[in-house]
XYZ file of C-alpha atoms in Angstrom:
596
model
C 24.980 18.326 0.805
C 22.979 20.552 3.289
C 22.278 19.847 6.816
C 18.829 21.731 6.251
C 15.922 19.967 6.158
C 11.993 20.667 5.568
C 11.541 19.080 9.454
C 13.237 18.032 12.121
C 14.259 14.151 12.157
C 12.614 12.942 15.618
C 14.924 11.589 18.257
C 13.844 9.912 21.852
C 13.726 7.115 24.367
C 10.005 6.809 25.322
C 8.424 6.152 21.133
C 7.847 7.216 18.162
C 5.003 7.451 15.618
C 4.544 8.367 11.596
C 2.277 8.189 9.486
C 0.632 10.083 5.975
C -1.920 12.305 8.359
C -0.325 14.059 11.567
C -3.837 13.763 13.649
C -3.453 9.179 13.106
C 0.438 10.191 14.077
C -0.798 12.208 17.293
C -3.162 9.142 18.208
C -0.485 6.912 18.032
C 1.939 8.924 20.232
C -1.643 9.427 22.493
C -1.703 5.098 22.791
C 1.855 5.133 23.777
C 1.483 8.222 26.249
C -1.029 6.016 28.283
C 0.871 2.773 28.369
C -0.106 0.978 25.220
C 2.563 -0.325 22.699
C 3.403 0.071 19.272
C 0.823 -2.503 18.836
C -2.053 -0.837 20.404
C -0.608 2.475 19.083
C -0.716 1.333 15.705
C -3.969 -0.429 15.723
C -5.553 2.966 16.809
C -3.950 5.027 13.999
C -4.530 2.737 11.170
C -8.373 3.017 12.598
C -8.078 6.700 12.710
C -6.529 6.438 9.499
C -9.787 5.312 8.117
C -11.997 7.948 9.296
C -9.061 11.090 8.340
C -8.156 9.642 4.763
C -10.900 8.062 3.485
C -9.810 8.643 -0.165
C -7.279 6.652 0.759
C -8.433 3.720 2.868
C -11.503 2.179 4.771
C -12.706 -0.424 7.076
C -13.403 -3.131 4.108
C -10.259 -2.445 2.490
C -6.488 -4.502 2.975
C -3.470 -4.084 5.506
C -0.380 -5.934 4.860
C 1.515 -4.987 8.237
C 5.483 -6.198 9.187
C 6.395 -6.399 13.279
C 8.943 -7.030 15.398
C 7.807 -8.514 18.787
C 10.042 -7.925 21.674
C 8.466 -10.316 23.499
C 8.925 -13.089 21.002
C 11.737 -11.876 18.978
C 10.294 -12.488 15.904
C 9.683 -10.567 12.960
C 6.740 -11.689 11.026
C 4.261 -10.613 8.867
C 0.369 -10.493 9.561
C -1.827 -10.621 6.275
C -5.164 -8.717 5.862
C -5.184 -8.997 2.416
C -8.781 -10.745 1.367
C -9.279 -13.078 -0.972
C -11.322 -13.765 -3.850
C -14.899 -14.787 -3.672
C -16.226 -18.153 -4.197
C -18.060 -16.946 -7.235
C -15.093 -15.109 -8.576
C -14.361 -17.092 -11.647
C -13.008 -15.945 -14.764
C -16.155 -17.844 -16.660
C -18.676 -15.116 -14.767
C -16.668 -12.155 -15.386
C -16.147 -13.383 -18.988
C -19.857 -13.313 -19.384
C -20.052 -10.061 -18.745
C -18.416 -9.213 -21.946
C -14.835 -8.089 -19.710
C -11.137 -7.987 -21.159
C -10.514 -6.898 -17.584
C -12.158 -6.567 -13.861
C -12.893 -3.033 -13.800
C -11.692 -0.943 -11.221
C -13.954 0.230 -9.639
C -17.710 -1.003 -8.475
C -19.414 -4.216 -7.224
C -17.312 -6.826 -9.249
C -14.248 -5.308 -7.987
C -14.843 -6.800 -4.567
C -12.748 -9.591 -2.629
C -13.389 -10.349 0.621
C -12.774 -6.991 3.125
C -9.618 -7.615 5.223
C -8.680 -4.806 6.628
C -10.802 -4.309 10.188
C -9.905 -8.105 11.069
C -6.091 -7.334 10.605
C -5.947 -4.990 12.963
C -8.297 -6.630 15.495
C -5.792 -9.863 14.964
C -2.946 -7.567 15.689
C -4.710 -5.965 18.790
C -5.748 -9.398 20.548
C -2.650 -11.292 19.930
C 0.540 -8.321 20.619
C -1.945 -5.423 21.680
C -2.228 -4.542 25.435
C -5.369 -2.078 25.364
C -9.179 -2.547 25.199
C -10.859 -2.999 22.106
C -12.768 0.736 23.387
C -9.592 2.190 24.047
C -8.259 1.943 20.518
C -11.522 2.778 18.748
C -12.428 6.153 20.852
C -10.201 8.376 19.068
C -11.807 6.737 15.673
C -15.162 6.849 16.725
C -14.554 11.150 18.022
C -13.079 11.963 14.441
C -15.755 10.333 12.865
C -18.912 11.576 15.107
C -17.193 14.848 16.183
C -15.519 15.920 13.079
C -11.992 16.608 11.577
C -10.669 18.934 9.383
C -11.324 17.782 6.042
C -8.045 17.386 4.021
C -8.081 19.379 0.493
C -7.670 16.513 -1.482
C -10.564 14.662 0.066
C -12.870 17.669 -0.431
C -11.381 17.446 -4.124
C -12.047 13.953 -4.806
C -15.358 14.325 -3.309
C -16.310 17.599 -5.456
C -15.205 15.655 -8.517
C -17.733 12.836 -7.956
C -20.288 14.232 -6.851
C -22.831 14.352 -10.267
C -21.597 10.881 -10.216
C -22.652 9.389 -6.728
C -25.984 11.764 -7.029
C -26.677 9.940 -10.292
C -25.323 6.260 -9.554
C -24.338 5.984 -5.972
C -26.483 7.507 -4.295
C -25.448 5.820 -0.665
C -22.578 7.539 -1.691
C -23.869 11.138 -2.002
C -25.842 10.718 1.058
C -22.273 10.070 3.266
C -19.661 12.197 0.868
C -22.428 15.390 0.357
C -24.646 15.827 3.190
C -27.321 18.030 2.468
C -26.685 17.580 -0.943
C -23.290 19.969 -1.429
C -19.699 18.441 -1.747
C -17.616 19.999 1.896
C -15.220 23.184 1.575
C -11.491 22.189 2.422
C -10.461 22.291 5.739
C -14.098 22.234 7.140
C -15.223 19.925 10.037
C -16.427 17.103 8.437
C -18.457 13.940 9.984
C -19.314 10.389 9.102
C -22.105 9.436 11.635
C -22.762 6.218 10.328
C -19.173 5.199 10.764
C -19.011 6.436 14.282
C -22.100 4.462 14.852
C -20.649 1.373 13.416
C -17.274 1.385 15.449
C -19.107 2.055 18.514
C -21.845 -0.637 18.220
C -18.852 -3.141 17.408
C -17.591 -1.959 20.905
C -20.403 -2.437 22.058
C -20.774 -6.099 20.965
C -17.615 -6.803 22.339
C -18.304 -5.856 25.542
C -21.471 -7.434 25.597
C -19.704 -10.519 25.171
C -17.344 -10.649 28.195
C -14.984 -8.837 30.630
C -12.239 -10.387 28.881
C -9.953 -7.893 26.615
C -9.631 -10.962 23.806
C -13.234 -12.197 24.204
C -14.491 -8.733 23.332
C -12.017 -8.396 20.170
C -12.925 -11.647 19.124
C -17.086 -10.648 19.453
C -16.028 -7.385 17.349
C -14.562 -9.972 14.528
C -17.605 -12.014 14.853
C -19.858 -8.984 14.280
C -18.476 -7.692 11.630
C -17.704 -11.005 9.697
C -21.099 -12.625 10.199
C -23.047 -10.182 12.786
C -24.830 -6.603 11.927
C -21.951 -5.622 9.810
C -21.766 -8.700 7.324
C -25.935 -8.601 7.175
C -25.468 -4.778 6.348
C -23.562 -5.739 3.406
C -25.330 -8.732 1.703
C -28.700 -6.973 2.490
C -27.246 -4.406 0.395
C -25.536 -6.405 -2.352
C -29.070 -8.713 -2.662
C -29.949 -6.383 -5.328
C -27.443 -3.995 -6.147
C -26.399 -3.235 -9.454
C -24.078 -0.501 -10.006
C -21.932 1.453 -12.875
C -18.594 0.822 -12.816
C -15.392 2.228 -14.382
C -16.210 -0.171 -17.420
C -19.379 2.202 -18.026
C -21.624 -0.773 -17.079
C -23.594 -1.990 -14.285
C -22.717 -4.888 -12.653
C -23.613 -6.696 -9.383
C -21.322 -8.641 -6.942
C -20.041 -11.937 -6.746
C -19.215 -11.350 -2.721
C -21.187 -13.690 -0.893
C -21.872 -14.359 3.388
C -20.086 -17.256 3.455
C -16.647 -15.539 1.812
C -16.704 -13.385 4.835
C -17.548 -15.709 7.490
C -15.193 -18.089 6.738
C -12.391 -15.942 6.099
C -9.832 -14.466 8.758
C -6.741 -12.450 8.488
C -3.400 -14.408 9.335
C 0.322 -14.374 9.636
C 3.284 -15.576 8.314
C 6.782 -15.635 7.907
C 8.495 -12.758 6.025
C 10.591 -13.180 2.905
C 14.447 -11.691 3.310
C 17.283 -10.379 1.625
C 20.531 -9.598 2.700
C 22.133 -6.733 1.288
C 25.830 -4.052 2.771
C 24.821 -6.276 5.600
C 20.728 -5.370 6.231
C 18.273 -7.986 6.389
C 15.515 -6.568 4.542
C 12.129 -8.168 4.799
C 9.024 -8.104 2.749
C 5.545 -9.942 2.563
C 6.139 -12.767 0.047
C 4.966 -12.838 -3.478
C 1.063 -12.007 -3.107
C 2.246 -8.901 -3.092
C 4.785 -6.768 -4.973
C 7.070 -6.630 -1.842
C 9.687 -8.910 -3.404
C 10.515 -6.423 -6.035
C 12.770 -4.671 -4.119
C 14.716 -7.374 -2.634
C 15.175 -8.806 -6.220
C 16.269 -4.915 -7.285
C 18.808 -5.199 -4.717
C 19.864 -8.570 -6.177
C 20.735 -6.752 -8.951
C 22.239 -4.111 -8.042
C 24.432 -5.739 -6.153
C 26.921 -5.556 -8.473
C 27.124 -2.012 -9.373
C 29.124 0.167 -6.970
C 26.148 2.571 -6.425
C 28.825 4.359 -3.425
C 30.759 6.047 -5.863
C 27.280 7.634 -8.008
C 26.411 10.936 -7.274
C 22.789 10.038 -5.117
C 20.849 13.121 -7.437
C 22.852 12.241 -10.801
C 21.837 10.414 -13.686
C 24.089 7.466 -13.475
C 22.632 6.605 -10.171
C 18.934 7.594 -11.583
C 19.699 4.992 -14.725
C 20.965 2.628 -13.033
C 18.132 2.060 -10.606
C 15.696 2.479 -12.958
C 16.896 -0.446 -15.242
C 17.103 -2.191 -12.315
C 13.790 -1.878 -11.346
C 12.493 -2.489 -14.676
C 14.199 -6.022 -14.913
C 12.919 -6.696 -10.681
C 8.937 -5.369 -11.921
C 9.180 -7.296 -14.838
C 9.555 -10.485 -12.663
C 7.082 -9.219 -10.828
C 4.453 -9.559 -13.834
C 5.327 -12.780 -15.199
C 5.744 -14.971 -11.677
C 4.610 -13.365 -8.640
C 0.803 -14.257 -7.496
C -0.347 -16.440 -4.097
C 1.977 -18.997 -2.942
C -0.864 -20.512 -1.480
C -2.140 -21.565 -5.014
C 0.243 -20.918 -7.357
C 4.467 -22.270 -7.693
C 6.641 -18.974 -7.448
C 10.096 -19.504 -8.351
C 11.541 -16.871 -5.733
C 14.455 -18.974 -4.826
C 15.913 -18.660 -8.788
C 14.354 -15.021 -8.790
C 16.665 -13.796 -5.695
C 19.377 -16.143 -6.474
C 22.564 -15.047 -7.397
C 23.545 -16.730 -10.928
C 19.876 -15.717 -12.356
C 20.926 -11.730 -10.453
C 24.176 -11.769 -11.936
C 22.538 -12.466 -15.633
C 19.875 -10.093 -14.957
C 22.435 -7.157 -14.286
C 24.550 -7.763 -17.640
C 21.377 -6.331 -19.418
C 21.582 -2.838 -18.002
C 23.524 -0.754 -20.057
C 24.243 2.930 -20.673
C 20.839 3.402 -22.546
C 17.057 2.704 -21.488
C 15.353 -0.089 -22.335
C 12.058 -0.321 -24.238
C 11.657 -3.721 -23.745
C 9.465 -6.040 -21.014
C 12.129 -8.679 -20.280
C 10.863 -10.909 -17.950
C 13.936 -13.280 -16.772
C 13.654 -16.955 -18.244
C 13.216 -18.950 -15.110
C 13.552 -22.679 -16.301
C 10.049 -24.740 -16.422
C 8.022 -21.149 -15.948
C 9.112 -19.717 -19.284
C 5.839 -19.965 -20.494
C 4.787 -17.191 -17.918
C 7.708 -14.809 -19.458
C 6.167 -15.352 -23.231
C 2.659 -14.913 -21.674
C 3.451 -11.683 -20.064
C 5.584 -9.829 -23.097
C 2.273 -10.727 -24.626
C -0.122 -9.624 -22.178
C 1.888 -6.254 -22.440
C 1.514 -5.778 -25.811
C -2.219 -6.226 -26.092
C -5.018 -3.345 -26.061
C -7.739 -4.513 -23.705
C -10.065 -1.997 -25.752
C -11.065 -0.180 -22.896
C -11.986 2.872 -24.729
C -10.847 6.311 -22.287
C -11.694 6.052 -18.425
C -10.681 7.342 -15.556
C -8.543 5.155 -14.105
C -9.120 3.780 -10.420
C -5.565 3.889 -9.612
C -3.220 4.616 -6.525
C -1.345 7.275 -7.530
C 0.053 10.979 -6.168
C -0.881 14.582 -6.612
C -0.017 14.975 -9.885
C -2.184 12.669 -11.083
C -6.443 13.573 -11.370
C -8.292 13.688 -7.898
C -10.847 11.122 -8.649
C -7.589 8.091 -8.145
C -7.468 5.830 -4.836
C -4.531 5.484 -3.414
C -2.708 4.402 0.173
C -1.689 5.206 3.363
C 0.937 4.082 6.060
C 2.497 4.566 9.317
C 5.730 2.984 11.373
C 5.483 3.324 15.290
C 8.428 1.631 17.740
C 7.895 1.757 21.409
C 10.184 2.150 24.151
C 10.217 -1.993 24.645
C 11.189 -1.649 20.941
C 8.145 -3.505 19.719
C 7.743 -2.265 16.152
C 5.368 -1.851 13.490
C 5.146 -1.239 9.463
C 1.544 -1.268 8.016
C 0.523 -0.356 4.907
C -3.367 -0.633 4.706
C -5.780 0.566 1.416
C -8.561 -0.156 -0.374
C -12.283 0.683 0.645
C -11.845 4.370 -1.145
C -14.661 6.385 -1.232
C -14.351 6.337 -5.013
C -13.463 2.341 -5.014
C -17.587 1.514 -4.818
C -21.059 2.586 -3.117
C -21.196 3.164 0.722
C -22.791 0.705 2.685
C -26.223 2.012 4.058
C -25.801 2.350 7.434
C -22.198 1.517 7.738
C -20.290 4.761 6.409
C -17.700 2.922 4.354
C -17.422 1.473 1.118
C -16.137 -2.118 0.117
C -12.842 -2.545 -1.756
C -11.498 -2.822 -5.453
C -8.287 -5.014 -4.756
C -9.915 -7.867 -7.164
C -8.326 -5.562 -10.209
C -5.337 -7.114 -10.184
C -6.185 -10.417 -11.501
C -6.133 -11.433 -14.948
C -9.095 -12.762 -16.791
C -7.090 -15.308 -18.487
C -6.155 -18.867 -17.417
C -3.231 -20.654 -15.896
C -1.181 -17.555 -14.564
C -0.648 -17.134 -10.804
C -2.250 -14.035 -11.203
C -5.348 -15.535 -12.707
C -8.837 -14.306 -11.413
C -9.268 -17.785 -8.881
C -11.941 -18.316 -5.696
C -9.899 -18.328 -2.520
C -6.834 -16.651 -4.308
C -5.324 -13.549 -2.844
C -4.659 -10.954 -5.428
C -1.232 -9.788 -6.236
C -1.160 -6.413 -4.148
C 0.583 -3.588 -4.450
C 0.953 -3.177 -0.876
C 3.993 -3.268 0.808
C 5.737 -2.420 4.073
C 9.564 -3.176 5.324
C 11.508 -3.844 7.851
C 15.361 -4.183 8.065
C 17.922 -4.974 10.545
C 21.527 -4.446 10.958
C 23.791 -5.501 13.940
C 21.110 -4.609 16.644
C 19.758 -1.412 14.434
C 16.140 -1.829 13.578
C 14.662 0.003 10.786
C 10.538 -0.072 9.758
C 9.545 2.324 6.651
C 6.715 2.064 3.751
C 4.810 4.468 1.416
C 1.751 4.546 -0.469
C 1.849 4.776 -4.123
C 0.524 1.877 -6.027
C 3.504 0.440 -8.610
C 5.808 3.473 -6.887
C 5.910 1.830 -3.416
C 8.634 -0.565 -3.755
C 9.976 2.430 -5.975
C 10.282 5.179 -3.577
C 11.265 2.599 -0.773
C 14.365 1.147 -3.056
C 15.746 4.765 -3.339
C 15.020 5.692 0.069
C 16.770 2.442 1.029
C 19.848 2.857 -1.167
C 20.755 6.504 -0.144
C 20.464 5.699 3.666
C 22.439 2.887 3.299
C 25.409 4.019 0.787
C 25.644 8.051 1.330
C 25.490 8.438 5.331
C 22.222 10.173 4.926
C 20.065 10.438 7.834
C 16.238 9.590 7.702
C 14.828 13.109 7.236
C 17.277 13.997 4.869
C 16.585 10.829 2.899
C 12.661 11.751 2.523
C 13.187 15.011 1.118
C 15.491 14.430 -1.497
C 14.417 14.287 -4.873
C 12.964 11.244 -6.327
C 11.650 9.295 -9.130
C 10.223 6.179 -10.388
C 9.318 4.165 -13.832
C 6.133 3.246 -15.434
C 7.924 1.413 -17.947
C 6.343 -1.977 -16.711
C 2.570 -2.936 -16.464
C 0.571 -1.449 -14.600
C -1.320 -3.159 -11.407
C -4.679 -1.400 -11.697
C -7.296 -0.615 -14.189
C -6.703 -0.337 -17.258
C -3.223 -1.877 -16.871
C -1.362 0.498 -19.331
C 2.211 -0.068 -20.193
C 4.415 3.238 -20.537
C 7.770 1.592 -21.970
C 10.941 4.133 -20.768
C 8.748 6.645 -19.024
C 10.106 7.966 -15.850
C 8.878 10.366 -13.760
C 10.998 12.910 -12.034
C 10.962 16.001 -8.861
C 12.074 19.069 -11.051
C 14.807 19.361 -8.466
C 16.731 16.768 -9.578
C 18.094 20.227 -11.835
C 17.685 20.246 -16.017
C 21.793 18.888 -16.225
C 20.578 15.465 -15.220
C 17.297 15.667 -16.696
C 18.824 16.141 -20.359
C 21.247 13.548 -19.732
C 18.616 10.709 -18.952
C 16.982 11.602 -21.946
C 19.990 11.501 -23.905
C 20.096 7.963 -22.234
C 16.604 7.185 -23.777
C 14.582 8.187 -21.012
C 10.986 9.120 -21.956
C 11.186 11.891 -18.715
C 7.593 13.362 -17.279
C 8.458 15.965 -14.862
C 6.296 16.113 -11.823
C 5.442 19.290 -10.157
C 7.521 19.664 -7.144
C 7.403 18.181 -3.843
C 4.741 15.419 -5.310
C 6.313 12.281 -6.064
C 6.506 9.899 -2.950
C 5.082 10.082 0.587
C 7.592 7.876 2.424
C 7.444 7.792 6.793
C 10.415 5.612 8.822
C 11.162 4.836 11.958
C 14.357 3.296 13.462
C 15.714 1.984 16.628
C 19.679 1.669 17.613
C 21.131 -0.626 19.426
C 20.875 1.510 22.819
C 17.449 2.253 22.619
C 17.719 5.453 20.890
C 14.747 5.842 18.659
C 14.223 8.069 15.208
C 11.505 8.799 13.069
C 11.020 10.954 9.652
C 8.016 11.757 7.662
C 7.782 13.428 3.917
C 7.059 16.901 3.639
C 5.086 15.812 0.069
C 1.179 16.933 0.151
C 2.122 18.451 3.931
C 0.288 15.710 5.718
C 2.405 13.275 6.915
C 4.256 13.867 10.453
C 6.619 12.342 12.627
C 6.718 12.408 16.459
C 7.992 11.045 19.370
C 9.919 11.917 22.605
């Protein structure tokens, strides 16, 4: 294998910072430069992240985030994923003549989560003022910043639709009425205004660092923010991706009463990592159960780019994302078996069905007492929802149509080796109107439910969705490893084989995100219109045709992607001695690494 690769792998003492835009990774470097920590440092990315890739994210969208405090020596998990609204009942949405929540629009909407995350984050492990981490979010937004292709894209592709339907929209995305050239300086005024008056109502509110973060939470969950919104939703009524037009179900007290929170992590231990995820209200358990399985397969001896290692993680991952469909939803409402699921009698029954050739099957494991979820999802999968053709509101990559949400994420460790893996979304500019005054959009996380009773997944007030979001962290005798991607279904994908070659072919970070990769669509999908692709796969044409021919003499249904477009993966790591590395993918030649 060559020792070339597309960039440098990032090596220092002092920090490091990644993430999917290099200006969010420069800010974050910038925190740490002036003292901050990897808390502050990431607090002010993922806000930067927000102004630079809003395609991708916004303020009203989620963050699942996984840290390491040095200080406490914990690693936990802090939840900004918002839940459903009080009025969010499957009766309503019925009622509106819906086989499913539509994907994009008013109806689409639980309560926004992201902004409070990271204010959580920066009062309880930050060090900086709440005007410290905003300014560099608040210049992008009111100065300018060079407007990414693919925003400038997505925006051209809308914009007969926000002139015609949302026209808050148009007035943000189109100023002056014409969708912005690539590349060009581009502003969002309103949003600049918004961040700064929440600064300003922090300060306003005391000298004290965690008074004035808690006044900025205030504000926006019940202050000028929250009145922004309901004045707005009063009457609203927009089209949606169902080619309707529907109002919301968000109400003031959903957002009042809600707050972002944290919890313990869910582990796995695998060639002696811990690997942690967010528990089952999200899709992060996946990979720990695909790791379950594939525990018994000596992936070492596969050739890392041949088809035997390509097939065999694939099946894998079909059996783990089939488990995924049938049990995972909220534990806070809902029983998930995840002690059978990662168990090792139900992994070493799960493995005996992967064979030489691809399945075409959904085969949801029989988990005793929840078999009725199994039968329920082989169903589900099998059913046309009658959609009719739309253009589907999902996260998704390059080669995929412009008009698609999707994610973004970034790892930062400082030189006290706090650490930090965040994976915030939702709030697109494409996921529902802009906010008059406010410059961002609310989310279209509430998707994911089911309109049918009795699941965990079922559309339920107070119930988080089952996200796709979904960062990690693992450890291994002092070694300290944070990594993530964006990609919808793919995350857990792209983050598995990551994972795997690090940890069984000696392959360093950087060279890890630019080999070739690949996931499945076999399994249903998490967005609108929740299609089912049995044995498709998706490939990098670099993989070479010898192993492309032979997974489809396995069965494989292959889709080859253009290259250098499937998977936008960032890491981060810390050894034992302090030394700290950091990686970025060259894919859509956005995402950067740096550090010192």
């Amino acid at each position: 294998m060559s020792d070339f690769t597309t960039r440098p792998e990032i090596r220092g003492t002092f920090g490091v910072a990644t993430s999917t835009h290099w200006i969010a990774s420069a800010v974050g470097m910038s925190i740490l430069e002036k003292g901050g920590n990897a808390f502050d440092a990431a607090v002010a990315s993922g806000l930067v992240l927000q102004v630079v890739e809003p395609h991708l994210n916004g303020p009203a969208g989620d963050m699942p985030a996984i840290f390491y405090s040095a200080k406490s020596g914990k690693t936990e998990v802090l939840c900004a994923q918002g839940v459903a609204p009080a009025a969010a009942t499957i009766a309503h949405y019925k009622a509106q003549g819906l086989a499913l929540i539509p994907g994009s629009g008013l109806l689409a909407t639980v309560v926004p989560g992201a902004f409070d995350g990271w204010m959580l984050m920066l009062r309880d492990h930050g060090t900086m003022s709440l005007r410290e981490v905003l300014e560099p979010a608040i210049l992008y937004a009111r100065d300018g910043h060079p407007l990414l292709p693919r925003v400038a894209d997505t925006i051209a592709g809308l914009q007969a639709f926000f002139e015609a339907e949302w026209p808050s929209s148009a007035a943000v995305w189109t100023p002056g009425g014409k969708a912005p050239e690539p590349n060009v300086l581009f502003k969002n005024p309103d949003l600049a205004d918004t961040y700064a008056r929440l600064v300003e109502e922090g300060e306003a509110a005391g000298a004290e660092r965690t008074t004035q973060i808690d006044a900025a939470r205030s504000a926006w969950r019940e202050g000028f923010v929250a009145e922004a919104i309901f004045d707005y939703l009063a009457d609203a009524c927009v089209m949606d991706v169902s080619d309707k037009k529907h109002g919301a179900v968000l109400a003031p007290a959903d957002m009042k009463t809600w707050r972002a929170s944290y919890e313990e992590t869910l582990s796995y231990d695998y060639e002696g990592w811990t690997i942690h995820k967010t528990h089952a209200w999200s899709q992060g358990p996946v990979l720990l159960q695909a790791l379950a399985i594939l525990k018994g397969f000596d992936l070492g001896a596969m050739d890392p780019m041949g088809a035997e290692f390509v097939h065999t993680v694939t099946e894998a991952m079909k059996l783990a994302y089939a488990d995924r469909e049938a049990y995972y939803g909220d534990p806070a409402q809902s029983q998930i078996p995840m002690d059978v699921l990662l168990s090792e009698d139900y992994n070493v029954e799960r493995r005996k069905l992967i064979t030489a050739e691809a399945s075409t099957e959904q085969r949801p494991g029989r988990v005793p007492g929840f078999e009725h979820l199994a039968d329920a999802y082989v169903a589900r999968a099998a059913r046309d929802f009658d959609v009719g053709p739309v253009a589907a509101q999902e996260p998704t990559m390059s080669h995929l149509t412009e008009k698609r949400g999707d994610t973004v994420h970034l790892d930062v460790i400082d030189r006290w080796g706090n650490m930090v893996s965040a994976t915030p979304s939702g709030g697109w500019l494409q996921s529902s109107p802009v906010i008059p005054g406010l410059g961002f959009a609310l989310n279209s996380r509430a998707q994911m439910f089911w309109l049918e009773e009795g699941l965990p997944t079922s559309l339920a007030p107070g119930r988080r969705p089952r996200t796709t979001l979904t960062p990690s962290l693992a450890e291994k005798n002092g070694t300290q490893l944070v990594f993530g991607t964006p990609g919808g279904d793919q995350q857990d994908q792209w983050q598995l084989i990551w994972f795997l070659r690090f940890v069984h072919f000696g392959m360093e970070l950087q060279q890890c995100m630019d080999a070739p990769l690949f996931h499945t669509m076999h399994f249903q999908g998490s967005f609108f219109p929740r299609e089912v692709r049995p044995a498709e796969i998706m490939l990098e044409p670099n993989f070479g045709e010898d192993v492309i021919n032979a997974l489809r003499a396995r069965g494989h249904k292959v889709i080859v992607a253009d290259p250098w477009t499937v998977g936008r993966l960032t890491a981060a790591l810390r050894e034992p001695d302090g030394m700290l590395r950091a990686a970025a993918t060259p894919r859509l030649m956005q995402a950067y690494a740096v550090g010192r």
